[in-house]
C-alpha cells in the first residue's frame, strides 16, 4: 500500500497533527498518475457538475441537450478561449477565470470565487454546471477540486479520488502546490 492509500482524512489510524498528515506533492502526483490516462470531452464528476473541454463548451447544442445552465471557463481570455457571456446568451450564466496553465500561475486567487460560483449554481433548482478549460484536466480540474475541498470539506486526496472515479485529471505541479496549501489552510481552520 502506498503512502497515499494509507492516508485517510486524518492520516494513519486517524492520528496526526493538523498538517502532519497531508501527503507530499510527490505522493499526490503518484495518486494522479493512477488509472486510465484519457478522458471524454465531458464527464459528470459530482451530481450536476460536469468537467470538460473547449469542444463541449463551444457547442451550445450539446450544452442545451445536457441541460447546462451555468458555465465556468477556467481559460477565459486566453489564446484558447475568447468566448464569454455574449456567446451563451441569456440561458446560461457565465463566469470566466483568466487562468494560464503554467506552474508559475497563481490559480489560488480564484479558488474561493470559483467555488462560490459552483456552489451557487448547484444550489439553483434544476441547474447543471460545466467547468472547463482547454482540455479539462488541469485548470478546470483544480477549480473543481478546490470547490470540493471548500464546500464539501473533502481533504485534497479524497477530492482527487472523487473526481478520478469519473475523469482522468492532471493539474500542473504549481496548481497542486496551491491545492496542497489550501488543504493545509482548511484543516488548520477546521481542526486547530
Backbone as ProteinMPNN parsed JSONL, in Angstrom:
{"seq_chain_A": "XXXXXXXXXXXXXXXXXXXXXXXXXXXXXXXXXXXXXXXXXXXXXXXXXXXXXXXXXXXXXXXXXXXXXXXXXXXXXXXXXXXXXXXXXXXXXXXXXXXXXXXXXXXXXXXXXXXXXXXXXXXXXXXXXXXXXXXXXXXXXXXXXXXXXXXXXXXXXXXXXXXXXXXXXXXXXXXXXXXXXXXXXXXXXXXX", "coords_chain_A": {"N_chain_A": [[0.848, -1.182, 0.0], [0.598, 2.178, -0.889], [1.883, 5.331, 0.399], [-0.064, 7.284, 0.027], [-2.415, 5.803, -0.256], [-2.612, 4.769, 2.289], [-3.265, 6.921, 3.747], [-5.962, 8.383, 5.254], [-8.642, 10.734, 5.777], [-7.611, 11.759, 8.183], [-5.081, 10.773, 8.424], [-2.839, 7.932, 9.141], [-4.471, 5.568, 11.117], [-6.134, 7.593, 11.967], [-4.743, 9.584, 13.275], [-2.505, 12.321, 14.002], [-1.108, 15.599, 13.475], [-2.541, 18.842, 12.744], [-1.564, 19.464, 10.188], [0.302, 17.556, 9.678], [-0.441, 15.166, 8.494], [-0.863, 15.501, 5.834], [-0.389, 14.537, 2.543], [2.695, 14.396, 0.675], [3.801, 16.414, -2.124], [4.821, 14.758, -4.088], [3.57, 12.305, -3.449], [0.927, 13.014, -3.989], [1.09, 13.479, -6.735], [1.687, 10.867, -7.55], [-0.719, 9.602, -6.951], [-2.382, 10.904, -8.779], [-1.35, 9.861, -11.127], [-2.362, 7.333, -11.368], [-4.714, 4.986, -12.736], [-6.729, 5.334, -15.758], [-5.211, 7.043, -18.458], [-6.786, 8.885, -20.016], [-9.642, 10.727, -21.193], [-13.092, 11.712, -21.639], [-14.769, 14.174, -23.712], [-16.38, 15.48, -21.933], [-17.324, 14.933, -18.544], [-19.431, 13.87, -15.887], [-18.634, 14.705, -12.719], [-19.461, 15.097, -10.175], [-22.648, 15.289, -8.647], [-24.593, 16.882, -11.043], [-22.478, 18.473, -11.801], [-20.209, 19.092, -14.202], [-17.163, 18.326, -15.789], [-15.116, 19.483, -18.299], [-13.993, 20.091, -21.725], [-12.922, 22.493, -24.287], [-14.23, 21.75, -26.641], [-16.728, 20.793, -25.876], [-17.643, 23.043, -24.431], [-17.913, 24.963, -26.411], [-20.036, 24.182, -27.919], [-23.121, 24.91, -28.221], [-25.482, 23.482, -28.678], [-24.954, 20.901, -27.654], [-24.583, 21.6, -24.97], [-27.147, 22.527, -24.387], [-28.611, 20.127, -24.756], [-27.506, 18.677, -22.645], [-28.5, 20.089, -20.542], [-27.213, 22.197, -19.331], [-26.85, 25.024, -17.317], [-25.116, 26.816, -16.27], [-21.82, 28.035, -16.802], [-18.451, 27.728, -16.089], [-15.563, 29.038, -17.073], [-12.33, 28.227, -17.07], [-10.286, 29.128, -18.576], [-10.59, 31.655, -19.508], [-10.34, 34.292, -21.801], [-7.828, 33.547, -22.699], [-5.543, 32.294, -25.226], [-6.921, 30.103, -26.157], [-9.586, 30.464, -25.584], [-11.883, 32.751, -26.129], [-14.494, 33.278, -25.827], [-17.419, 34.43, -24.131], [-19.966, 35.605, -21.889], [-21.655, 36.73, -23.862], [-21.576, 34.848, -25.941], [-23.011, 32.696, -24.865], [-25.487, 33.72, -24.263], [-28.706, 34.534, -22.8], [-29.548, 32.234, -21.546], [-27.66, 30.796, -20.181], [-25.661, 31.137, -17.361], [-22.593, 32.743, -16.939], [-19.177, 32.513, -15.928], [-15.977, 33.727, -15.977], [-12.623, 32.758, -15.603], [-9.475, 33.969, -15.803], [-7.171, 32.076, -16.186], [-3.898, 30.733, -16.641], [-2.339, 27.841, -17.878], [0.136, 27.271, -16.398], [2.838, 26.323, -14.301], [3.776, 28.436, -12.776], [1.665, 30.168, -12.517], [-0.649, 31.725, -10.342], [-3.187, 30.138, -9.384], [-4.65, 29.956, -7.123], [-5.769, 32.345, -6.331], [-8.262, 32.363, -7.393], [-9.69, 30.319, -6.228], [-11.701, 30.565, -4.153], [-13.676, 32.309, -5.236], [-14.435, 30.904, -7.55], [-15.332, 28.529, -6.379], [-17.522, 29.548, -4.997], [-19.17, 30.367, -7.142], [-19.695, 27.87, -8.366], [-20.967, 26.604, -6.207], [-23.223, 28.282, -5.854], [-24.478, 27.833, -8.309], [-25.079, 25.063, -8.158], [-26.866, 25.101, -6.117], [-29.084, 26.127, -7.226], [-32.28, 25.321, -8.185], [-32.673, 22.627, -10.426], [-30.415, 23.234, -11.892], [-27.399, 22.813, -13.82], [-23.897, 22.589, -14.102], [-21.111, 23.359, -16.144], [-17.709, 23.08, -15.881], [-14.85, 24.176, -17.348], [-11.773, 24.143, -19.277], [-9.123, 24.352, -21.574], [-8.498, 21.599, -22.164], [-9.611, 20.309, -20.024], [-8.415, 19.109, -17.793], [-6.505, 20.277, -16.111], [-6.495, 23.277, -15.282], [-9.352, 23.68, -14.98], [-9.945, 21.345, -13.586], [-8.502, 21.793, -11.238], [-9.958, 23.892, -10.105], [-12.4, 22.626, -9.638], [-11.59, 20.692, -7.793], [-10.829, 22.404, -5.703], [-13.343, 23.487, -5.095], [-14.668, 21.172, -4.077], [-13.137, 20.754, -1.816], [-13.458, 23.157, -0.363], [-16.279, 23.577, -0.148], [-17.372, 21.083, 0.432], [-15.767, 20.012, 2.276], [-13.805, 18.088, 1.768], [-10.721, 16.427, 2.124], [-7.74, 17.046, 0.173], [-6.731, 14.663, -1.071], [-8.997, 12.987, -0.974], [-10.77, 14.504, -2.514], [-9.472, 14.401, -5.001], [-9.603, 11.613, -5.482], [-12.382, 11.336, -5.654], [-13.059, 12.831, -7.971], [-11.475, 11.475, -9.846], [-12.771, 9.058, -10.025], [-14.489, 9.413, -12.071], [-13.251, 10.877, -14.104], [-10.127, 11.342, -15.744], [-7.601, 13.384, -14.47], [-5.148, 16.03, -14.395], [-3.711, 18.233, -12.857], [-1.279, 20.852, -13.128], [2.051, 20.99, -11.635], [2.462, 23.352, -10.125], [-0.185, 24.152, -9.617], [-0.972, 22.003, -8.061], [0.591, 22.458, -5.81], [-0.634, 24.779, -4.847], [-3.175, 23.751, -4.292], [-2.529, 21.899, -2.325], [-1.599, 23.652, -0.358], [-4.028, 24.941, 0.153], [-5.412, 22.797, 1.268], [-3.957, 22.501, 3.655], [-4.537, 25.011, 4.871], [-7.362, 24.863, 5.147], [-7.647, 22.679, 6.849], [-6.3, 23.596, 9.132], [-7.972, 25.678, 9.875], [-10.27, 24.259, 10.437], [-9.525, 22.264, 12.36], [-7.703, 23.27, 14.268]], "CA_chain_A": [[0.0, 0.0, 0.0], [1.413, 3.394, -0.944], [1.634, 6.301, 1.456], [-1.321, 7.984, -0.23], [-3.517, 4.897, 0.037], [-2.685, 4.582, 3.729], [-3.77, 8.128, 4.381], [-7.362, 8.75, 5.199], [-8.774, 12.152, 6.055], [-6.837, 12.184, 9.355], [-3.803, 10.08, 8.481], [-2.884, 6.561, 9.621], [-5.228, 5.368, 12.357], [-6.849, 8.806, 12.351], [-3.937, 10.429, 14.144], [-1.662, 13.297, 13.323], [-1.38, 16.999, 13.751], [-3.416, 19.479, 11.757], [-0.988, 19.439, 8.85], [1.293, 16.496, 9.572], [-0.935, 14.015, 7.75], [-1.108, 15.87, 4.448], [0.627, 13.875, 1.724], [3.662, 15.236, -0.035], [3.491, 16.698, -3.519], [5.157, 13.542, -4.842], [2.503, 11.327, -3.21], [-0.259, 13.487, -4.703], [1.348, 13.21, -8.156], [1.563, 9.423, -7.743], [-2.151, 9.314, -6.965], [-2.91, 11.39, -10.053], [-0.842, 9.034, -12.222], [-3.032, 6.032, -11.385], [-5.93, 4.946, -13.542], [-6.613, 5.48, -17.217], [-4.726, 8.381, -18.828], [-7.583, 9.512, -21.068], [-10.961, 11.123, -20.718], [-14.052, 12.139, -22.645], [-14.863, 15.628, -23.835], [-17.031, 15.968, -20.716], [-17.718, 13.885, -17.596], [-20.075, 14.335, -14.653], [-17.717, 14.304, -11.647], [-20.217, 15.327, -8.942], [-24.011, 15.475, -9.162], [-24.885, 18.096, -11.814], [-21.227, 19.201, -12.02], [-19.51, 18.477, -15.317], [-15.813, 18.797, -16.054], [-14.937, 19.226, -19.716], [-13.03, 20.802, -22.558], [-13.456, 23.528, -25.176], [-15.138, 21.169, -27.632], [-18.055, 20.803, -25.252], [-18.021, 24.404, -24.048], [-18.211, 25.768, -27.597], [-21.147, 23.578, -28.643], [-24.339, 25.289, -27.484], [-26.48, 22.425, -28.805], [-24.598, 19.864, -26.673], [-24.871, 22.152, -23.641], [-28.609, 22.526, -24.246], [-29.028, 18.728, -24.557], [-27.07, 18.273, -21.305], [-29.232, 20.861, -19.542], [-26.281, 23.095, -18.645], [-27.388, 26.361, -17.038], [-24.001, 27.629, -15.805], [-20.512, 27.667, -17.336], [-17.268, 28.347, -15.508], [-14.462, 28.887, -18.013], [-11.06, 28.44, -16.368], [-9.295, 29.598, -19.554], [-11.201, 32.862, -20.061], [-9.458, 35.313, -22.348], [-6.546, 33.024, -23.161], [-5.498, 32.011, -26.664], [-7.849, 29.028, -26.48], [-10.982, 30.723, -25.239], [-12.262, 34.159, -26.122], [-15.944, 33.381, -25.722], [-17.889, 34.796, -22.799], [-21.405, 35.637, -21.679], [-22.342, 37.011, -25.127], [-21.678, 33.6, -26.703], [-24.003, 31.813, -24.268], [-26.796, 34.363, -24.221], [-29.419, 34.675, -21.526], [-29.955, 30.949, -20.965], [-26.562, 30.223, -19.394], [-24.899, 32.091, -16.552], [-21.182, 32.537, -17.26], [-18.134, 33.097, -15.079], [-14.676, 33.489, -16.596], [-11.404, 32.831, -14.799], [-8.379, 34.1, -16.758], [-6.025, 31.294, -15.707], [-2.958, 30.169, -17.61], [-1.897, 26.525, -17.414], [1.573, 27.339, -16.143], [3.115, 26.096, -12.88], [4.048, 29.704, -12.097], [0.44, 30.951, -12.386], [-1.286, 31.581, -9.026], [-4.602, 29.831, -9.559], [-5.315, 30.002, -5.814], [-6.52, 33.596, -6.211], [-9.616, 32.125, -7.9], [-10.315, 29.167, -5.573], [-12.923, 30.848, -3.407], [-14.708, 32.874, -6.114], [-14.917, 29.818, -8.394], [-16.117, 27.635, -5.52], [-18.795, 30.219, -4.731], [-19.971, 30.296, -8.362], [-20.156, 26.479, -8.488], [-21.91, 26.383, -5.108], [-24.474, 28.98, -6.174], [-25.114, 27.126, -9.428], [-25.621, 23.778, -7.724], [-27.987, 25.362, -5.206], [-30.187, 26.616, -8.036], [-33.069, 24.141, -8.579], [-32.614, 22.192, -11.815], [-29.212, 23.735, -12.566], [-26.235, 21.974, -14.093], [-22.766, 23.468, -14.41], [-19.922, 22.866, -16.826], [-16.455, 23.759, -15.573], [-13.97, 23.745, -18.432], [-10.625, 24.925, -19.73], [-8.845, 23.887, -22.932], [-8.605, 20.141, -22.236], [-10.446, 19.849, -18.92], [-7.689, 18.247, -16.858], [-5.588, 20.995, -15.221], [-7.09, 24.484, -14.69], [-10.729, 23.438, -14.54], [-9.902, 20.306, -12.559], [-8.029, 22.415, -9.997], [-11.065, 24.661, -9.514], [-13.378, 21.658, -9.129], [-11.018, 20.139, -6.555], [-10.948, 23.442, -4.672], [-14.764, 23.526, -4.705], [-14.971, 20.022, -3.216], [-12.431, 20.955, -0.558], [-14.023, 24.303, 0.352], [-17.714, 23.472, 0.112], [-17.756, 19.755, 0.92], [-14.794, 19.685, 3.32], [-13.015, 16.909, 1.436], [-9.272, 16.637, 2.021], [-7.309, 17.027, -1.218], [-6.651, 13.286, -1.578], [-10.362, 12.497, -1.19], [-11.319, 15.244, -3.654], [-8.87, 13.813, -6.2], [-10.188, 10.277, -5.689], [-13.773, 11.521, -6.064], [-13.089, 13.248, -9.379], [-10.854, 10.431, -10.661], [-13.733, 7.981, -10.251], [-15.262, 9.744, -13.267], [-12.455, 11.548, -15.142], [-8.698, 11.483, -15.527], [-7.205, 14.788, -14.321], [-3.706, 16.202, -14.234], [-3.302, 19.616, -12.58], [0.174, 21.001, -13.168], [2.705, 20.934, -10.322], [2.2, 24.596, -9.404], [-1.563, 24.105, -9.14], [-1.003, 21.026, -6.96], [1.136, 23.127, -4.619], [-1.679, 25.67, -4.339], [-4.227, 22.915, -3.712], [-1.99, 21.35, -1.074], [-1.647, 24.758, 0.609], [-5.435, 25.105, 0.526], [-5.708, 21.69, 2.17], [-3.372, 22.867, 4.947], [-5.311, 26.13, 5.432], [-8.7, 24.42, 5.541], [-7.514, 21.805, 8.024], [-5.958, 24.424, 10.286], [-9.176, 26.418, 10.216], [-11.247, 23.308, 10.974], [-9.067, 21.426, 13.457], [-6.793, 23.856, 15.258]], "C_chain_A": [[0.886, 1.235, 0.0], [1.057, 4.319, 0.201], [0.319, 7.024, 1.276], [-2.504, 7.096, 0.11], [-3.699, 4.723, 1.535], [-3.299, 5.786, 4.423], [-5.26, 8.283, 4.175], [-7.444, 10.231, 5.474], [-7.934, 12.633, 7.231], [-5.531, 11.421, 9.477], [-3.956, 8.656, 8.983], [-3.55, 6.486, 10.99], [-5.9, 6.645, 12.854], [-6.058, 9.728, 13.254], [-3.215, 11.475, 13.341], [-2.04, 14.702, 13.708], [-2.245, 17.561, 12.648], [-2.863, 19.393, 10.353], [-0.023, 18.281, 8.637], [0.852, 15.325, 8.73], [-1.249, 14.339, 6.292], [-0.007, 15.263, 3.593], [1.537, 14.875, 1.017], [3.184, 15.464, -1.466], [3.75, 15.463, -4.377], [4.071, 12.478, -4.666], [1.224, 11.72, -3.944], [-0.099, 13.219, -6.197], [1.239, 11.72, -8.458], [0.094, 9.016, -7.799], [-2.762, 9.735, -8.304], [-2.49, 10.508, -11.227], [-1.428, 7.631, -12.254], [-4.268, 6.123, -12.269], [-5.655, 5.179, -15.013], [-6.203, 6.902, -17.589], [-5.473, 8.994, -20.015], [-8.934, 9.885, -20.48], [-11.832, 11.523, -21.908], [-13.98, 13.652, -22.794], [-15.473, 16.231, -22.575], [-17.436, 14.777, -19.859], [-18.395, 14.536, -16.398], [-19.248, 13.799, -13.486], [-18.324, 14.464, -10.259], [-21.636, 15.564, -9.431], [-24.237, 16.867, -9.766], [-23.67, 18.987, -12.049], [-20.404, 18.441, -13.057], [-18.161, 19.142, -15.514], [-15.522, 18.462, -17.509], [-13.954, 20.144, -20.398], [-13.722, 21.846, -23.431], [-14.427, 22.984, -26.199], [-16.563, 21.202, -27.094], [-18.518, 22.227, -24.991], [-18.433, 25.258, -25.241], [-19.334, 25.183, -28.45], [-22.44, 23.832, -27.869], [-25.417, 24.221, -27.567], [-26.215, 21.311, -27.785], [-24.913, 20.352, -25.263], [-26.377, 22.156, -23.375], [-29.121, 21.119, -23.986], [-28.661, 18.236, -23.16], [-27.874, 18.969, -20.211], [-28.359, 21.822, -18.763], [-26.889, 24.488, -18.536], [-26.296, 27.339, -16.617], [-22.706, 27.108, -16.439], [-19.442, 28.455, -16.596], [-16.113, 28.018, -16.448], [-13.159, 29.236, -17.305], [-9.947, 28.888, -17.308], [-9.79, 30.879, -20.213], [-10.141, 33.846, -20.571], [-8.101, 34.831, -22.807], [-6.636, 32.727, -24.65], [-6.53, 30.966, -27.076], [-9.31, 29.399, -26.294], [-11.274, 32.208, -25.11], [-13.761, 34.343, -25.91], [-16.345, 33.669, -24.281], [-19.4, 34.776, -22.744], [-22.165, 35.88, -22.986], [-22.543, 35.749, -25.958], [-22.829, 32.738, -26.183], [-25.395, 32.42, -24.194], [-27.403, 34.341, -22.838], [-29.732, 33.348, -20.848], [-28.891, 30.315, -20.089], [-25.846, 31.341, -18.655], [-23.419, 31.743, -16.681], [-20.278, 33.207, -16.235], [-16.792, 32.731, -15.698], [-13.527, 33.709, -15.635], [-10.226, 32.872, -15.775], [-7.104, 33.392, -16.311], [-5.181, 30.789, -16.873], [-2.44, 28.859, -17.04], [-0.372, 26.476, -17.319], [1.819, 27.102, -14.659], [3.351, 27.386, -12.101], [2.787, 30.555, -11.887], [-0.222, 30.673, -11.031], [-2.79, 31.383, -9.184], [-5.371, 29.96, -8.242], [-6.12, 31.285, -5.624], [-7.967, 33.438, -6.67], [-10.34, 30.981, -7.181], [-11.662, 29.511, -4.945], [-14.026, 31.441, -4.288], [-15.282, 31.8, -7.037], [-15.78, 28.85, -7.59], [-17.48, 28.243, -5.211], [-19.719, 30.16, -5.942], [-20.54, 28.886, -8.55], [-21.218, 26.19, -7.436], [-23.262, 27.035, -5.407], [-25.213, 28.282, -7.301], [-25.789, 25.857, -8.945], [-26.735, 23.928, -6.696], [-29.175, 25.993, -5.921], [-30.986, 25.401, -8.506], [-32.989, 23.872, -10.089], [-31.359, 22.599, -12.56], [-28.175, 22.636, -12.76], [-25.119, 22.913, -14.525], [-21.665, 22.706, -15.138], [-18.749, 23.728, -16.397], [-15.462, 23.248, -16.614], [-12.752, 24.647, -18.544], [-10.348, 24.431, -21.138], [-9.094, 22.38, -23.066], [-9.473, 19.57, -21.109], [-9.736, 18.947, -17.943], [-6.807, 18.998, -15.863], [-6.266, 22.192, -14.55], [-8.484, 24.211, -14.135], [-10.772, 22.375, -13.446], [-9.457, 20.884, -11.221], [-9.154, 23.184, -9.315], [-12.155, 23.747, -8.974], [-12.864, 21.035, -7.835], [-11.128, 21.148, -5.416], [-12.387, 23.555, -4.183], [-15.094, 22.38, -3.743], [-14.313, 20.167, -1.851], [-13.096, 22.053, 0.277], [-15.467, 24.058, 0.764], [-18.153, 22.122, 0.656], [-16.748, 19.199, 1.909], [-14.036, 18.385, 3.051], [-11.532, 17.271, 1.493], [-8.872, 16.5, 0.55], [-7.286, 15.618, -1.804], [-8.045, 12.741, -1.863], [-11.027, 13.207, -2.364], [-10.778, 14.674, -4.959], [-9.492, 12.459, -6.497], [-11.627, 10.388, -6.189], [-13.866, 11.884, -7.539], [-12.547, 12.139, -10.274], [-11.748, 9.206, -10.839], [-14.46, 8.173, -11.583], [-14.43, 10.315, -14.413], [-10.982, 11.569, -14.752], [-8.383, 12.971, -15.461], [-5.703, 14.868, -14.084], [-3.353, 17.676, -14.022], [-1.775, 19.733, -12.609], [0.732, 21.126, -11.743], [2.466, 22.196, -9.494], [0.796, 24.621, -8.83], [-1.691, 23.122, -7.972], [-0.447, 21.633, -5.685], [0.087, 24.044, -4.003], [-2.815, 24.874, -3.689], [-3.777, 22.298, -2.394], [-1.984, 22.428, 0.012], [-3.076, 25.029, 1.073], [-5.853, 24.02, 1.511], [-5.188, 21.998, 3.577], [-4.204, 23.956, 5.617], [-6.674, 25.68, 5.932], [-8.651, 23.525, 6.766], [-7.176, 22.608, 9.269], [-7.181, 25.17, 10.78], [-10.187, 25.506, 10.931], [-10.802, 22.665, 12.296], [-8.296, 22.137, 14.571], [-7.389, 25.07, 15.943]], "O_chain_A": [[1.819, 1.333, 0.797], [0.055, 4.12, 0.888], [-0.35, 7.348, 2.257], [-3.485, 7.559, 0.692], [-4.823, 4.546, 2.005], [-3.791, 5.686, 5.546], [-5.747, 8.31, 3.045], [-6.43, 10.926, 5.415], [-7.573, 13.809, 7.277], [-4.925, 11.422, 10.549], [-5.076, 8.206, 9.229], [-3.224, 7.25, 11.898], [-6.203, 6.761, 14.042], [-6.641, 10.573, 13.935], [-3.314, 11.5, 12.114], [-3.138, 14.965, 14.2], [-2.638, 16.846, 11.726], [-3.635, 19.259, 9.403], [0.424, 18.055, 7.513], [1.695, 14.547, 8.285], [-1.846, 13.519, 5.594], [1.176, 15.448, 3.879], [1.18, 16.033, 0.801], [2.277, 14.786, -1.949], [2.98, 15.163, -5.289], [3.692, 11.819, -5.634], [0.516, 10.858, -4.464], [-1.044, 12.781, -6.854], [0.744, 11.347, -9.522], [-0.286, 8.174, -8.612], [-3.562, 9.003, -8.886], [-3.212, 10.423, -12.221], [-1.029, 6.818, -13.088], [-4.795, 7.208, -12.512], [-4.506, 5.217, -15.454], [-6.786, 7.864, -17.089], [-4.852, 9.559, -20.915], [-9.314, 9.415, -19.407], [-11.352, 11.652, -23.034], [-13.225, 14.324, -22.091], [-15.136, 17.35, -22.189], [-17.842, 13.738, -20.379], [-17.994, 15.609, -15.949], [-19.167, 12.588, -13.283], [-17.746, 14.005, -9.273], [-21.806, 16.014, -10.564], [-24.092, 17.886, -9.09], [-23.82, 20.139, -12.456], [-19.965, 17.313, -12.829], [-18.033, 20.362, -15.42], [-15.656, 17.31, -17.923], [-13.194, 20.871, -19.76], [-14.93, 22.06, -23.334], [-15.361, 23.683, -26.593], [-17.491, 21.6, -27.798], [-19.658, 22.578, -25.295], [-19.227, 26.186, -25.088], [-19.561, 25.632, -29.573], [-22.804, 23.065, -26.977], [-26.195, 24.062, -26.626], [-27.142, 20.835, -27.13], [-25.452, 19.599, -24.451], [-26.824, 21.829, -22.276], [-29.961, 20.916, -23.109], [-29.409, 17.468, -22.554], [-27.923, 18.491, -19.078], [-28.715, 22.225, -17.655], [-27.374, 25.055, -19.515], [-26.516, 28.55, -16.605], [-22.519, 25.901, -16.593], [-19.511, 29.679, -16.488], [-15.736, 26.856, -16.597], [-12.913, 30.398, -16.979], [-8.795, 29.015, -16.893], [-9.442, 31.157, -21.361], [-9.185, 34.179, -19.87], [-7.29, 35.637, -23.265], [-7.693, 32.893, -25.259], [-6.967, 30.95, -28.227], [-10.188, 28.705, -26.805], [-10.947, 32.836, -24.102], [-14.234, 35.476, -25.823], [-15.699, 33.213, -23.338], [-20.045, 34.018, -23.47], [-23.223, 35.287, -23.194], [-23.575, 35.599, -26.612], [-23.543, 32.118, -26.971], [-26.381, 31.693, -24.074], [-26.711, 34.154, -21.837], [-30.143, 33.335, -19.688], [-29.185, 29.392, -19.33], [-25.474, 32.357, -19.243], [-23.038, 30.581, -16.547], [-20.559, 34.299, -15.743], [-16.506, 31.553, -15.918], [-13.468, 34.722, -14.938], [-10.001, 31.904, -16.501], [-6.078, 34.033, -16.085], [-5.695, 30.465, -17.943], [-2.137, 28.775, -15.85], [0.3, 25.748, -18.05], [1.078, 27.629, -13.829], [3.144, 27.421, -10.888], [2.829, 31.55, -11.164], [-0.339, 29.517, -10.622], [-3.565, 32.338, -9.125], [-6.598, 30.061, -8.244], [-7.062, 31.307, -4.831], [-8.808, 34.285, -6.369], [-11.496, 30.7, -7.498], [-12.653, 28.82, -5.181], [-15.197, 31.107, -4.105], [-16.488, 31.782, -7.282], [-16.827, 28.404, -8.057], [-18.483, 27.529, -5.167], [-20.919, 29.93, -5.793], [-21.722, 28.724, -8.856], [-22.252, 25.596, -7.741], [-24.312, 26.416, -5.233], [-26.436, 28.152, -7.259], [-26.944, 25.6, -9.283], [-27.469, 22.975, -6.435], [-30.165, 26.353, -5.283], [-30.425, 24.526, -9.165], [-33.206, 24.764, -10.909], [-31.247, 22.331, -13.756], [-28.086, 21.681, -11.989], [-25.354, 23.902, -15.219], [-21.337, 21.57, -14.797], [-18.782, 24.952, -16.528], [-15.256, 22.042, -16.749], [-12.705, 25.746, -17.991], [-11.3, 24.111, -21.85], [-9.808, 21.939, -23.966], [-10.006, 18.468, -21.234], [-10.371, 18.098, -17.316], [-6.395, 18.415, -14.859], [-6.581, 22.126, -13.362], [-8.76, 24.479, -12.966], [-11.543, 22.49, -12.493], [-9.985, 20.5, -10.177], [-9.291, 23.137, -8.093], [-12.773, 24.059, -7.956], [-13.626, 20.869, -6.882], [-11.481, 20.785, -4.293], [-12.624, 23.704, -2.984], [-15.728, 22.599, -2.711], [-14.877, 19.746, -0.841], [-13.276, 21.894, 1.484], [-15.834, 24.309, 1.911], [-19.208, 22.028, 1.283], [-16.858, 18.049, 2.335], [-13.669, 17.669, 3.982], [-11.129, 18.309, 0.968], [-9.604, 15.895, -0.232], [-7.77, 15.403, -2.915], [-8.255, 12.098, -2.892], [-11.767, 12.585, -3.127], [-11.53, 14.483, -5.915], [-9.867, 12.184, -7.637], [-12.043, 9.617, -7.054], [-14.666, 11.305, -8.274], [-13.098, 11.887, -11.346], [-11.496, 8.393, -11.729], [-14.982, 7.216, -12.155], [-14.848, 10.25, -15.569], [-10.634, 11.785, -13.591], [-8.847, 13.74, -16.303], [-5.073, 13.909, -13.636], [-2.763, 18.302, -14.902], [-1.067, 18.826, -12.169], [-0.01, 21.339, -10.784], [2.287, 22.109, -8.279], [0.592, 25.056, -7.696], [-2.425, 23.374, -7.016], [-0.951, 21.359, -4.596], [-0.066, 24.086, -2.782], [-3.351, 25.279, -2.658], [-4.564, 22.191, -1.454], [-2.321, 22.155, 1.164], [-3.308, 25.312, 2.249], [-6.567, 24.293, 2.476], [-5.889, 21.785, 4.567], [-4.54, 23.844, 6.796], [-7.098, 26.071, 7.02], [-9.524, 23.606, 7.629], [-7.706, 22.334, 10.346], [-7.397, 25.279, 11.987], [-10.857, 25.911, 11.881], [-11.594, 22.537, 13.23], [-8.248, 21.647, 15.699], [-6.745, 25.673, 16.801]]}, "name": "protein", "num_of_chains": 1, "seq": "XXXXXXXXXXXXXXXXXXXXXXXXXXXXXXXXXXXXXXXXXXXXXXXXXXXXXXXXXXXXXXXXXXXXXXXXXXXXXXXXXXXXXXXXXXXXXXXXXXXXXXXXXXXXXXXXXXXXXXXXXXXXXXXXXXXXXXXXXXXXXXXXXXXXXXXXXXXXXXXXXXXXXXXXXXXXXXXXXXXXXXXXXXXXXXXX"}
